[in-house]
Coordinates of N, CA and C in Angstrom, one line a residue:
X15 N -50.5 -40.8 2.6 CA -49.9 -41.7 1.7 C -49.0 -41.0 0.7
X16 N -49.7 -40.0 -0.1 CA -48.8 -39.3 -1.2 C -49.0 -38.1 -0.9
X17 N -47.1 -37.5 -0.7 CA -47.0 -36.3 0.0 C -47.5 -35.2 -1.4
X18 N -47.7 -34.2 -2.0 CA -48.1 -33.5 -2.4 C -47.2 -32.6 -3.1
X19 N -46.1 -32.3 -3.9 CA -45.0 -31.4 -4.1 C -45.2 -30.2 -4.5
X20 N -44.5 -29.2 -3.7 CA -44.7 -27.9 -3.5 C -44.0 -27.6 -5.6
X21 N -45.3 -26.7 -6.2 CA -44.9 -26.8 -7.4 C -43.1 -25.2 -7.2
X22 N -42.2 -25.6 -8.2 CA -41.1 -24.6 -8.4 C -42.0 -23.3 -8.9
X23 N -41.1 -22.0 -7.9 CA -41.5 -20.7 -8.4 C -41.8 -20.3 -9.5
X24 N -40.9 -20.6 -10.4 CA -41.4 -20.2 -11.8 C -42.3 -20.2 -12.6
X25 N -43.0 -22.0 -12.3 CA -44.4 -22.2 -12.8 C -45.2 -21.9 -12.1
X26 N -45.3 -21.1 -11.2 CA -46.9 -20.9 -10.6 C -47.6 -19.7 -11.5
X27 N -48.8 -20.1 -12.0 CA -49.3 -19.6 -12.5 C -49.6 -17.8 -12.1
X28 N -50.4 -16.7 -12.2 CA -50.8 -15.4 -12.2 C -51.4 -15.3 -13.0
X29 N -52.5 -14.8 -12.2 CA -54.2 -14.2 -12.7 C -53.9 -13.2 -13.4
X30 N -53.0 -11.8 -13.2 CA -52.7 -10.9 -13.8 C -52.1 -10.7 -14.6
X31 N -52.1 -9.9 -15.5 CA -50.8 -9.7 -16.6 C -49.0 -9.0 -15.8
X32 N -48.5 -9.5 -16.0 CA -47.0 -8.9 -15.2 C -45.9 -8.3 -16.4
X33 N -45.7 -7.6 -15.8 CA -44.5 -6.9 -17.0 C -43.0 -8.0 -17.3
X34 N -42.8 -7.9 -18.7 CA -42.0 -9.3 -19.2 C -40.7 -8.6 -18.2
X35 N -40.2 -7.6 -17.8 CA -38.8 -7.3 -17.2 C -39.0 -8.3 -15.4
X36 N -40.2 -8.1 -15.1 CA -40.2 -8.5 -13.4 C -40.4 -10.1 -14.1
X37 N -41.2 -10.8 -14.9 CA -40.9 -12.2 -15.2 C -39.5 -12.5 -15.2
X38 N -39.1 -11.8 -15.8 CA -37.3 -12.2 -16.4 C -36.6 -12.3 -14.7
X39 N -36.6 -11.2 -13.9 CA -36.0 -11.0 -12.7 C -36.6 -12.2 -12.2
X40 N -38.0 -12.4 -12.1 CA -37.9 -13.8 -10.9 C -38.0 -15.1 -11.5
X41 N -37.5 -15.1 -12.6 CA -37.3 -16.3 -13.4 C -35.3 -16.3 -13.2
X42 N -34.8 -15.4 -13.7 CA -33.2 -15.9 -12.7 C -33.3 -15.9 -11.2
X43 N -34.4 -15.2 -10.6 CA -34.4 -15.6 -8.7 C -34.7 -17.0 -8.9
X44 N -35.8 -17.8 -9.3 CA -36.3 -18.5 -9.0 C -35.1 -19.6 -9.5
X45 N -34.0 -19.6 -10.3 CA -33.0 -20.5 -10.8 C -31.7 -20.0 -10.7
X46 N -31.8 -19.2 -10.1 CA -29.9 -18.9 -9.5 C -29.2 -18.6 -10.4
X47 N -30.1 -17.7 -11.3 CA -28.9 -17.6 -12.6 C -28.5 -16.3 -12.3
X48 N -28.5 -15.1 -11.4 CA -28.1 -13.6 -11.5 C -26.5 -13.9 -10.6
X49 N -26.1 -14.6 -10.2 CA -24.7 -14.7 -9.8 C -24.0 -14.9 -11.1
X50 N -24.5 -15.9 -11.8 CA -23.4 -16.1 -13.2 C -23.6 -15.4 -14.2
X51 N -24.9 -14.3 -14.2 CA -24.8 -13.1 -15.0 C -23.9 -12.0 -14.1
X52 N -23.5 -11.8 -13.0 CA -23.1 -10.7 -13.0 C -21.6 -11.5 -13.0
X53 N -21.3 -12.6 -12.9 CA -19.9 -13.3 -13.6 C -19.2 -12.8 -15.0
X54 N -20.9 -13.0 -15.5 CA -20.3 -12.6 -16.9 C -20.2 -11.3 -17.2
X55 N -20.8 -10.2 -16.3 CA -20.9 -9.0 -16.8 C -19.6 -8.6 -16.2
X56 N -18.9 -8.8 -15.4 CA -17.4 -8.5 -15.0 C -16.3 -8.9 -15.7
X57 N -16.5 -10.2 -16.4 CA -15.5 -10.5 -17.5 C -15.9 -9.6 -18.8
X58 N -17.0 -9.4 -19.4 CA -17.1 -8.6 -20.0 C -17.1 -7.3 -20.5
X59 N -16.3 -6.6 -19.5 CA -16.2 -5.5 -19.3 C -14.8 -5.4 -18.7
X60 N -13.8 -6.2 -18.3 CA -12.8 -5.8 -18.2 C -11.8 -5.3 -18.8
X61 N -12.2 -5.8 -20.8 CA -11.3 -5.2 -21.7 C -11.9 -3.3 -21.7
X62 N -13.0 -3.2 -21.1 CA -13.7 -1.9 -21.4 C -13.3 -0.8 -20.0
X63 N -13.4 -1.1 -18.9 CA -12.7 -0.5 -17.6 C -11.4 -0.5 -17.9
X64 N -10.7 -1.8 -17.9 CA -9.1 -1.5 -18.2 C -8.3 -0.7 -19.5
X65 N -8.9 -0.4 -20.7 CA -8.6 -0.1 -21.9 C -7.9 -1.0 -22.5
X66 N -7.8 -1.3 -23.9 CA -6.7 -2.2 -25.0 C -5.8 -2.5 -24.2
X67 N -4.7 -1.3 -23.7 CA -3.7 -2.0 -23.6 C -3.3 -3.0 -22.3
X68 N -4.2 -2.2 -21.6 CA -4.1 -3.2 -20.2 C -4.5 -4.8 -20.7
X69 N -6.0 -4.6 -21.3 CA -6.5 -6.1 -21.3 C -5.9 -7.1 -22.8
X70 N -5.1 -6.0 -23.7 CA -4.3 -7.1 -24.3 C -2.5 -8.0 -23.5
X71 N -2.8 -7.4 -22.8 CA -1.4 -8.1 -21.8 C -1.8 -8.7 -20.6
X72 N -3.7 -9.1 -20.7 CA -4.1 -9.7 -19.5 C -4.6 -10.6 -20.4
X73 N -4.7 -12.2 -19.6 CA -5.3 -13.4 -20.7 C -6.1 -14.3 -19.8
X74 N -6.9 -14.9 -19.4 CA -7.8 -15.9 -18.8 C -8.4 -15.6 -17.6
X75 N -9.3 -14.2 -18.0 CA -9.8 -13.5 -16.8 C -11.1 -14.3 -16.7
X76 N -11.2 -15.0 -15.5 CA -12.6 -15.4 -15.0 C -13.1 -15.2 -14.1
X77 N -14.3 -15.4 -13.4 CA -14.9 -15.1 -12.0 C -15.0 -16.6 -11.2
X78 N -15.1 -16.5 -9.9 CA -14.8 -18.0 -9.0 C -15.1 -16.8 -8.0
X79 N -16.2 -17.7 -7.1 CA -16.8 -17.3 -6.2 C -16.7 -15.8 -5.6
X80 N -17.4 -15.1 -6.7 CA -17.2 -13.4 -6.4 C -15.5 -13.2 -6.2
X81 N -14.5 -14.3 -6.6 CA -12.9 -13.6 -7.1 C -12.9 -13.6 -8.8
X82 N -12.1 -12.4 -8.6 CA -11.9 -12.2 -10.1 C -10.6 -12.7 -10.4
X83 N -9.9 -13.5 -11.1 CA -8.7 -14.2 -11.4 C -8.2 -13.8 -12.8
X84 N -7.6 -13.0 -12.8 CA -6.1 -12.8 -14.0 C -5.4 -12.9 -14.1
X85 N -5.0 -13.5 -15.4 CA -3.4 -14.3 -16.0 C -2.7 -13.0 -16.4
X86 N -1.6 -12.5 -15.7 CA -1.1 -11.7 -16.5 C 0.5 -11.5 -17.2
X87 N 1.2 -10.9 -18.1 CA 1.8 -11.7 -19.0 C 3.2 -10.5 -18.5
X88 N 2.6 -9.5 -18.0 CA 4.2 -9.0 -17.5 C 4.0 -8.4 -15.7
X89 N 5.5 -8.9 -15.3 CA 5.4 -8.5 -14.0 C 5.3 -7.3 -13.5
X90 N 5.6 -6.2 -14.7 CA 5.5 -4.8 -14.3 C 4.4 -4.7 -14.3
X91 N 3.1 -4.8 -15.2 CA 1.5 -4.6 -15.1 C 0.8 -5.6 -13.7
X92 N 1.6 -6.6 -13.4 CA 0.9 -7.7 -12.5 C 1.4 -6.7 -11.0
X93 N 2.4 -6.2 -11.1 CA 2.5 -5.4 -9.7 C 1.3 -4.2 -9.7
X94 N 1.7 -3.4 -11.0 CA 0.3 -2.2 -11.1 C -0.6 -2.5 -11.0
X95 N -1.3 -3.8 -11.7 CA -2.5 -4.6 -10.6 C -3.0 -4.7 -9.3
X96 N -1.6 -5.1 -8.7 CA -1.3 -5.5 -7.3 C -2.1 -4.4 -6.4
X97 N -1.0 -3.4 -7.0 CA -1.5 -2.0 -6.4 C -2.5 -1.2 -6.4
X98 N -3.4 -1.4 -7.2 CA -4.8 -0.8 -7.8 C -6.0 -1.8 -7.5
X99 N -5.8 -3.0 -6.6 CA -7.1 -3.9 -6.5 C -8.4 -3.3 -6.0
X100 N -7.8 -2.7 -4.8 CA -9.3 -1.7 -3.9 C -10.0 -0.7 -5.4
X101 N -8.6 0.1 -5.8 CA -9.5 0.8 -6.8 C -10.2 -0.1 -8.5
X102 N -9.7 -1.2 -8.8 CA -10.3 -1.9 -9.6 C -11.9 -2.4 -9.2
X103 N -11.8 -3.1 -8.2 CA -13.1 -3.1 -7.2 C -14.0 -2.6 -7.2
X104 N -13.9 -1.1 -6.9 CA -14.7 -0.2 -6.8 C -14.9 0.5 -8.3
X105 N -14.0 0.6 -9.4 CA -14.7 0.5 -10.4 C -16.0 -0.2 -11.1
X106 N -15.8 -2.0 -10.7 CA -16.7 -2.9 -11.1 C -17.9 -2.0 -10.6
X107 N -17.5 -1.8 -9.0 CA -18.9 -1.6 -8.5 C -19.6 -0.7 -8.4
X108 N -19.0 0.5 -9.1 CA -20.0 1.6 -9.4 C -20.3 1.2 -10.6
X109 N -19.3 0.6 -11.6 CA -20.5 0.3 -13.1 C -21.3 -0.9 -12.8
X110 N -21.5 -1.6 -11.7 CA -22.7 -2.6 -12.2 C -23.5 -2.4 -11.1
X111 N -23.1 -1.2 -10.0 CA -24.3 -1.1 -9.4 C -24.4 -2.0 -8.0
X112 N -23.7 -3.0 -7.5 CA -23.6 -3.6 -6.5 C -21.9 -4.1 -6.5
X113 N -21.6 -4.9 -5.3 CA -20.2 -5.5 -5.5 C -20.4 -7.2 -5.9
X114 N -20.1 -7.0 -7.1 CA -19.7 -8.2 -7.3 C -18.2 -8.9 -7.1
X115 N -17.3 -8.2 -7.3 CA -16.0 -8.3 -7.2 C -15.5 -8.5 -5.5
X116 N -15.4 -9.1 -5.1 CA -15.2 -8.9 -3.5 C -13.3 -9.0 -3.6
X117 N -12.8 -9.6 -4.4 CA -11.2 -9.9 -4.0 C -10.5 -10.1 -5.8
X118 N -9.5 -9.8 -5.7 CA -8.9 -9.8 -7.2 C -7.4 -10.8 -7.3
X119 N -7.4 -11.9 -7.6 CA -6.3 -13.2 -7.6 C -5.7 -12.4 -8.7
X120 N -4.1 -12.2 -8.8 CA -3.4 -12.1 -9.8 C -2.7 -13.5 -10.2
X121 N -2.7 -14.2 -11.3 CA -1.6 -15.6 -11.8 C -0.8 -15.0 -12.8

């Protein structure tokens, strides 16, 4: 008659005490939030990998499906861009430890 619903990972209870850091990890597993943290950890860090002057002549850097998208404001830095995407990439992803960055859109 009445199907039974499988309760969401988060709330199932544990008998044991668990350390607050593994709660926190399977509390963004359990709600899909570690893609739009490591979204935000690549925008926030671009003024810090690129230095001042790069990221004051870059404007509306966001993340879209593991692409990183930059507005940038001169065509001589938007080619140096151009040219440096594999090694931009690979910066991300030795500071955060996996690839988040898979492709880099210049606008």
């Amino acid at each position: 008659m009445y199907k039974k619903k499988n309760p969401h990972p988060a709330s199932i209870r544990k008998s044991e005490a668990t350390p607050l850091g593994q709660v926190i990890n399977e509390m963004f597993d359990a709600y899909h939030l570690n893609k739009k943290v490591d979204h935000t950890q690549v925008v926030n860090l671009w003024p810090k990998l690129m230095g001042k002057t790069i990221a004051n002549h870059t404007k509306g850097v966001f993340m879209k499906d593991n692409k990183l998208f930059i507005t940038v404001e001169s065509s001589a830095l938007k080619h140096e861009l151009h040219m440096n995407k594999e090694k931009i990439i690979h910066m991300f992803k030795d500071k955060l430890g996996k690839e988040v960055v898979k492709e880099i859109v210049l606008l």
